[in-house]
mmCIF file of C-alpha atoms in Angstrom:
data_model
loop_
_atom_site.group_PDB
_atom_site.id
_atom_site.type_symbol
_atom_site.label_atom_id
_atom_site.label_comp_id
_atom_site.label_asym_id
_atom_site.label_seq_id
_atom_site.Cartn_x
_atom_site.Cartn_y
_atom_site.Cartn_z
ATOM 1 C CA MET A 1 147.123 87.903 156.311
ATOM 2 C CA ALA A 2 147.524 86.594 159.831
ATOM 3 C CA PRO A 3 144.583 86.904 162.011
ATOM 4 C CA LYS A 4 144.367 89.915 164.410
ATOM 5 C CA ARG A 5 145.530 88.322 168.023
ATOM 6 C CA THR A 6 143.068 89.649 170.885
ATOM 7 C CA THR A 7 143.902 89.013 174.633
ATOM 8 C CA ARG A 8 141.805 86.497 176.621
ATOM 9 C CA ASN A 9 141.971 88.876 179.414
ATOM 10 C CA PRO A 10 140.417 92.004 178.573
ATOM 11 C CA GLU A 11 140.685 95.359 180.627
ATOM 12 C CA LEU A 12 137.093 96.469 182.053
ATOM 13 C CA ILE A 13 138.324 99.582 182.890
ATOM 14 C CA PRO A 14 141.666 101.259 182.657
ATOM 15 C CA GLY A 15 144.088 99.318 185.355
ATOM 16 C CA ILE A 16 141.327 96.751 186.082
ATOM 17 C CA ARG A 17 141.357 93.313 184.066
ATOM 18 C CA LYS A 18 138.759 90.577 183.592
ATOM 19 C CA VAL A 19 140.980 88.101 186.142
ATOM 20 C CA SER A 20 143.830 88.400 188.336
ATOM 21 C CA ARG A 21 147.157 87.490 187.713
ATOM 22 C CA SER A 22 147.266 84.027 189.555
ATOM 23 C CA ARG A 23 144.059 83.090 187.722
ATOM 24 C CA MET A 24 145.713 83.723 184.438
ATOM 25 C CA TYR A 25 148.578 81.869 185.600
ATOM 26 C CA HIS A 26 146.475 78.590 185.903
ATOM 27 C CA LYS A 27 144.144 79.274 182.823
ATOM 28 C CA ARG A 28 147.506 79.392 180.558
ATOM 29 C CA GLY A 29 148.461 76.249 182.316
ATOM 30 C CA LEU A 30 152.052 77.325 183.189
ATOM 31 C CA PHE A 31 152.172 75.520 186.327
ATOM 32 C CA ALA A 32 151.868 71.977 184.307
ATOM 33 C CA ILE A 33 154.949 73.159 182.301
ATOM 34 C CA LYS A 34 157.169 73.917 185.268
ATOM 35 C CA ALA A 35 156.136 70.716 186.989
ATOM 36 C CA LYS A 36 156.996 68.802 183.816
ATOM 37 C CA ASN A 37 160.357 70.417 183.827
ATOM 38 C CA GLY A 38 161.530 69.994 187.752
ATOM 39 C CA GLY A 39 159.925 73.089 188.648
ATOM 40 C CA LYS A 40 161.533 75.390 185.947
ATOM 41 C CA PHE A 41 160.445 76.501 182.642
ATOM 42 C CA PRO A 42 162.392 74.762 179.938
ATOM 43 C CA HIS A 43 165.162 76.900 178.410
ATOM 44 C CA HIS A 44 166.526 76.273 174.826
ATOM 45 C CA GLU A 45 169.973 77.377 173.781
ATOM 46 C CA LYS A 46 170.186 79.462 170.748
ATOM 47 C CA ALA A 47 171.600 77.985 167.611
ATOM 48 C CA ALA A 48 175.231 78.798 166.985
ATOM 49 C CA ALA A 49 175.173 81.063 164.026
ATOM 50 C CA ALA A 50 177.012 79.838 160.870
ATOM 51 C CA ALA A 51 180.517 81.735 160.612
ATOM 52 C CA PRO A 52 180.486 84.156 157.719
ATOM 53 C CA VAL A 53 182.505 83.384 154.762
ATOM 54 C CA ALA A 54 185.867 85.625 154.511
ATOM 55 C CA GLU A 55 185.243 87.382 150.978
ATOM 56 C CA LYS A 56 188.627 88.039 149.404
ATOM 57 C CA PRO A 57 188.979 91.722 148.548
ATOM 58 C CA PRO A 58 189.125 93.141 144.888
ATOM 59 C CA LYS A 59 192.574 93.620 143.585
ATOM 60 C CA PHE A 60 191.264 97.224 141.724
ATOM 61 C CA TYR A 61 188.744 99.423 143.129
ATOM 62 C CA PRO A 62 186.466 101.597 140.845
ATOM 63 C CA ALA A 63 187.512 105.408 140.744
ATOM 64 C CA ASP A 64 183.817 106.327 140.983
ATOM 65 C CA ASP A 65 181.324 105.382 143.368
ATOM 66 C CA VAL A 66 179.228 102.627 141.877
ATOM 67 C CA LYS A 67 175.560 102.607 143.055
ATOM 68 C CA LYS A 68 174.226 99.601 144.359
ATOM 69 C CA PRO A 69 170.578 98.889 142.830
ATOM 70 C CA LEU A 70 167.826 98.408 145.366
ATOM 71 C CA LEU A 71 165.675 95.478 145.829
ATOM 72 C CA ASN A 72 163.002 95.157 144.011
ATOM 73 C CA LYS A 73 160.484 92.200 144.615
ATOM 74 C CA ARG A 74 157.669 93.834 142.619
ATOM 75 C CA LYS A 75 156.038 91.367 139.912
ATOM 76 C CA PRO A 76 154.478 92.398 136.668
ATOM 77 C CA LYS A 77 150.606 91.636 137.056
ATOM 78 C CA PRO A 78 148.143 91.843 134.132
ATOM 79 C CA THR A 79 146.332 95.394 133.824
ATOM 80 C CA LYS A 80 142.803 94.741 135.149
ATOM 81 C CA LEU A 81 140.060 95.687 132.649
ATOM 82 C CA ARG A 82 137.044 97.924 133.623
ATOM 83 C CA ALA A 83 133.967 95.851 134.146
ATOM 84 C CA SER A 84 132.052 98.335 131.927
ATOM 85 C CA ILE A 85 134.463 97.428 128.904
ATOM 86 C CA THR A 86 133.746 93.966 127.141
ATOM 87 C CA PRO A 87 134.223 93.003 123.751
ATOM 88 C CA GLY A 88 131.854 94.538 121.555
ATOM 89 C CA THR A 89 131.510 97.943 123.832
ATOM 90 C CA VAL A 90 130.993 101.137 122.151
ATOM 91 C CA LEU A 91 133.600 103.381 123.656
ATOM 92 C CA ILE A 92 133.866 107.311 123.348
ATOM 93 C CA ILE A 93 137.853 108.593 122.797
ATOM 94 C CA LEU A 94 138.442 111.529 125.061
ATOM 95 C CA THR A 95 141.981 112.494 124.138
ATOM 96 C CA GLY A 96 144.472 112.406 121.175
ATOM 97 C CA ARG A 97 143.793 112.648 117.505
ATOM 98 C CA PHE A 98 140.651 110.850 117.576
ATOM 99 C CA ARG A 99 138.606 112.300 120.696
ATOM 100 C CA GLY A 100 135.085 112.498 120.779
ATOM 101 C CA LYS A 101 134.841 109.736 118.240
ATOM 102 C CA ARG A 102 132.982 106.477 118.907
ATOM 103 C CA VAL A 103 135.021 103.233 118.431
ATOM 104 C CA VAL A 104 134.348 99.524 118.861
ATOM 105 C CA PHE A 105 136.554 97.705 121.572
ATOM 106 C CA LEU A 106 137.769 94.201 120.232
ATOM 107 C CA LYS A 107 140.274 92.812 123.033
ATOM 108 C CA GLN A 108 142.642 93.853 125.500
ATOM 109 C CA LEU A 109 146.284 93.005 124.409
ATOM 110 C CA THR A 110 149.236 91.964 126.834
ATOM 111 C CA SER A 111 150.267 95.464 127.487
ATOM 112 C CA GLY A 112 146.894 96.162 128.853
ATOM 113 C CA LEU A 113 146.107 98.728 126.177
ATOM 114 C CA LEU A 114 142.632 98.285 124.163
ATOM 115 C CA LEU A 115 142.310 97.244 120.630
ATOM 116 C CA VAL A 116 139.754 99.251 119.016
ATOM 117 C CA THR A 117 138.397 100.118 115.663
ATOM 118 C CA VAL A 118 135.487 101.305 113.368
ATOM 119 C CA CYS A 119 134.517 99.973 110.096
ATOM 120 C CA LEU A 120 136.003 101.766 106.765
ATOM 121 C CA GLU A 121 134.990 102.070 103.186
ATOM 122 C CA GLN A 122 136.344 104.289 100.477
ATOM 123 C CA LEU A 123 134.108 107.115 99.587
ATOM 124 C CA PRO A 124 135.156 109.558 96.751
ATOM 125 C CA LEU A 125 133.689 112.704 97.896
ATOM 126 C CA LEU A 126 135.537 112.269 101.389
ATOM 127 C CA ARG A 127 138.749 111.452 99.562
ATOM 128 C CA ARG A 128 139.033 115.184 98.385
ATOM 129 C CA VAL A 129 137.577 116.886 101.561
ATOM 130 C CA CYS A 130 139.807 114.528 104.261
ATOM 131 C CA SER A 131 142.693 113.827 102.354
ATOM 132 C CA HIS A 132 144.836 115.830 104.729
ATOM 133 C CA ILE A 133 143.739 113.869 107.633
ATOM 134 C CA LEU A 134 143.530 110.313 106.777
ATOM 135 C CA SER A 135 144.736 107.759 109.144
ATOM 136 C CA PRO A 136 147.974 105.729 108.097
ATOM 137 C CA CYS A 137 146.310 102.273 109.248
ATOM 138 C CA GLY A 138 143.648 101.767 106.634
ATOM 139 C CA ALA A 139 143.146 101.960 102.904
ATOM 140 C CA GLY A 140 141.257 105.304 102.195
ATOM 141 C CA PRO A 141 138.927 107.505 103.859
ATOM 142 C CA TYR A 142 136.632 105.874 106.314
ATOM 143 C CA LYS A 143 132.742 105.549 105.891
ATOM 144 C CA ILE A 144 131.834 105.740 109.645
ATOM 145 C CA ASN A 145 134.339 108.010 111.295
ATOM 146 C CA GLY A 146 137.782 107.253 110.266
ATOM 147 C CA VAL A 147 138.882 105.369 113.432
ATOM 148 C CA PRO A 148 141.444 102.375 112.015
ATOM 149 C CA LEU A 149 143.180 99.572 114.318
ATOM 150 C CA ARG A 150 144.279 101.230 117.224
ATOM 151 C CA ARG A 151 145.360 100.860 120.585
ATOM 152 C CA VAL A 152 143.738 103.084 123.483
ATOM 153 C CA ASN A 153 144.685 103.316 127.033
ATOM 154 C CA GLN A 154 141.568 102.643 128.986
ATOM 155 C CA ALA A 155 141.838 105.588 131.375
ATOM 156 C CA TYR A 156 141.140 107.612 128.059
ATOM 157 C CA VAL A 157 137.780 106.205 127.135
ATOM 158 C CA ILE A 158 134.439 106.017 128.308
ATOM 159 C CA GLY A 159 132.133 102.884 128.166
ATOM 160 C CA THR A 160 128.792 103.126 126.945
ATOM 161 C CA SER A 161 125.960 100.586 127.444
ATOM 162 C CA THR A 162 125.662 100.380 123.522
ATOM 163 C CA LYS A 163 127.171 96.840 122.268
ATOM 164 C CA VAL A 164 128.152 95.536 118.858
ATOM 165 C CA ASP A 165 128.135 91.631 118.147
ATOM 166 C CA ILE A 166 131.876 91.111 117.031
ATOM 167 C CA SER A 167 131.595 87.174 117.252
ATOM 168 C CA GLY A 168 132.451 87.063 113.386
ATOM 169 C CA VAL A 169 135.540 89.165 114.122
ATOM 170 C CA ASN A 170 139.067 87.679 114.306
ATOM 171 C CA VAL A 171 141.609 89.501 116.163
ATOM 172 C CA ASP A 172 143.805 86.669 117.048
ATOM 173 C CA LYS A 173 146.666 88.064 115.188
ATOM 174 C CA PHE A 174 146.788 91.282 116.567
ATOM 175 C CA ASP A 175 149.096 91.879 119.334
ATOM 176 C CA ASP A 176 151.621 94.538 120.715
ATOM 177 C CA LYS A 177 154.127 93.533 118.108
ATOM 178 C CA TYR A 178 152.121 93.823 115.196
ATOM 179 C CA PHE A 179 151.650 97.899 116.170
ATOM 180 C CA ALA A 180 155.493 98.090 116.705
ATOM 181 C CA LYS A 181 157.119 100.556 114.462
ATOM 182 C CA GLN A 182 159.993 99.427 112.224
ATOM 183 C CA VAL A 183 163.140 100.935 113.074
ATOM 184 C CA GLU A 184 165.474 101.495 109.967
ATOM 185 C CA LYS A 185 169.243 101.799 110.363
ATOM 186 C CA LYS A 186 170.435 105.415 110.004
ATOM 187 C CA LYS A 187 172.516 106.095 106.982
ATOM 188 C CA LYS A 188 175.463 108.253 106.632
ATOM 189 C CA LYS A 189 174.185 111.373 104.692
ATOM 190 C CA GLY A 190 176.390 112.795 101.928
ATOM 191 C CA GLU A 191 176.120 116.407 100.551
ATOM 192 C CA THR A 192 173.363 115.462 98.365
ATOM 193 C CA GLU A 193 171.280 114.020 101.156
ATOM 194 C CA PHE A 194 172.009 116.958 103.326
ATOM 195 C CA PHE A 195 170.506 119.315 100.842
ATOM 196 C CA GLU A 196 167.557 116.837 100.332
ATOM 197 C CA ALA A 197 166.804 116.482 104.067
ATOM 198 C CA ASP A 198 163.956 119.065 103.739
ATOM 199 C CA LYS A 199 161.828 116.400 101.469
ATOM 200 C CA GLN A 200 159.935 114.309 103.786
ATOM 201 C CA GLU A 201 159.372 110.777 102.381
ATOM 202 C CA LYS A 202 156.181 109.532 102.565
ATOM 203 C CA ASN A 203 155.597 106.371 104.524
ATOM 204 C CA GLU A 204 152.925 104.075 102.915
ATOM 205 C CA LEU A 205 151.189 101.426 104.801
ATOM 206 C CA PRO A 206 152.211 97.907 103.910
ATOM 207 C CA ALA A 207 149.547 96.009 101.700
ATOM 208 C CA GLU A 208 149.187 93.049 104.493
ATOM 209 C CA LYS A 209 148.078 95.606 106.798
ATOM 210 C CA LYS A 210 145.693 97.234 104.452
ATOM 211 C CA GLU A 211 144.309 93.665 103.960
ATOM 212 C CA ASP A 212 144.066 93.055 107.678
ATOM 213 C CA GLN A 213 141.748 96.138 108.146
ATOM 214 C CA LYS A 214 139.442 95.088 105.321
ATOM 215 C CA ALA A 215 139.346 91.596 106.993
ATOM 216 C CA VAL A 216 138.330 93.349 110.310
ATOM 217 C CA ASP A 217 135.749 95.629 108.863
ATOM 218 C CA ALA A 218 133.853 93.181 106.708
ATOM 219 C CA PRO A 219 132.006 91.351 109.320
ATOM 220 C CA LEU A 220 131.888 94.361 111.515
ATOM 221 C CA LEU A 221 130.317 96.554 109.128
ATOM 222 C CA ARG A 222 127.530 93.775 108.480
ATOM 223 C CA ALA A 223 127.029 93.393 112.479
ATOM 224 C CA VAL A 224 126.867 97.397 112.519
ATOM 225 C CA GLU A 225 124.347 97.587 109.760
ATOM 226 C CA ALA A 226 122.140 95.036 111.198
ATOM 227 C CA VAL A 227 121.145 97.296 114.350
ATOM 228 C CA PRO A 228 119.085 100.250 113.489
ATOM 229 C CA ASP A 229 120.563 103.906 113.648
ATOM 230 C CA LEU A 230 123.977 102.409 115.155
ATOM 231 C CA LYS A 231 125.785 103.251 112.142
ATOM 232 C CA THR A 232 124.636 106.970 112.422
ATOM 233 C CA TYR A 233 125.401 106.895 116.253
ATOM 234 C CA LEU A 234 129.046 105.894 115.795
ATOM 235 C CA GLY A 235 129.379 108.448 112.995
ATOM 236 C CA ALA A 236 128.385 111.251 115.221
ATOM 237 C CA ARG A 237 131.191 112.922 117.366
ATOM 238 C CA PHE A 238 130.584 113.492 121.237
ATOM 239 C CA SER A 239 131.026 116.430 122.765
ATOM 240 C CA LEU A 240 129.488 118.804 125.559
ATOM 241 C CA LYS A 241 126.928 121.304 124.779
ATOM 242 C CA SER A 242 125.734 124.486 126.162
ATOM 243 C CA GLY A 243 123.338 123.156 129.346
ATOM 244 C CA MET A 244 124.715 119.536 129.324
ATOM 245 C CA LYS A 245 125.838 118.642 133.091
ATOM 246 C CA PRO A 246 128.521 115.898 132.671
ATOM 247 C CA HIS A 247 127.653 114.450 136.245
ATOM 248 C CA GLU A 248 124.069 113.690 135.007
ATOM 249 C CA LEU A 249 125.248 112.083 131.435
ATOM 250 C CA VAL A 250 124.221 108.240 130.923
ATOM 251 C CA PHE A 251 126.357 106.565 128.169
#
């Protein structure tokens, strides 16, 4: 940004300046410029503008009006990550299917979304109780709170002061393409498929993604169990209770 220009002859009061016009004439050195050019200020002729190139009119014109796109010089910039969110920070999800759950932040993806997760482990008792709410990104019910590898917008999370050591967790292979849905080509339905449309096919998670989840869970679970009461803290759901003032909470 260019510096703000200020006058060398400021007004003392409205209409009265610090020095007179003749004094400013000598102060600016205008007399020397006129003396060098024979008593006249130098005059420079404007350069002649280049003649516009004649464009050949089109042979055909569109029947409808064609909208010309506006000039857009906006360049995409990486999303700035909040200072309170660093790798290993425990976050509280505020919206969506896992609202109120505490998760561990792993890294920020190219799209600006946050990669989060909490360890999972199979429990036979929870399998019967929670079989209808299992996430499609894990292999069985979750030991802590059931949040698999997910992408979350940082606008919908609260960063806490609790940290988890994730130095042993490798998340290099996870990017936005990893979470992209596989779009299958639509097949032409016959009479049989039309009457069986009510039967919804169950989408099974690929075995490769199940192994990826386990590879992330193993070192993360060891880091969580090394800190007293951290496992219980991650498993507890956050919610406002009677008498709690949101503006006075410290996370």
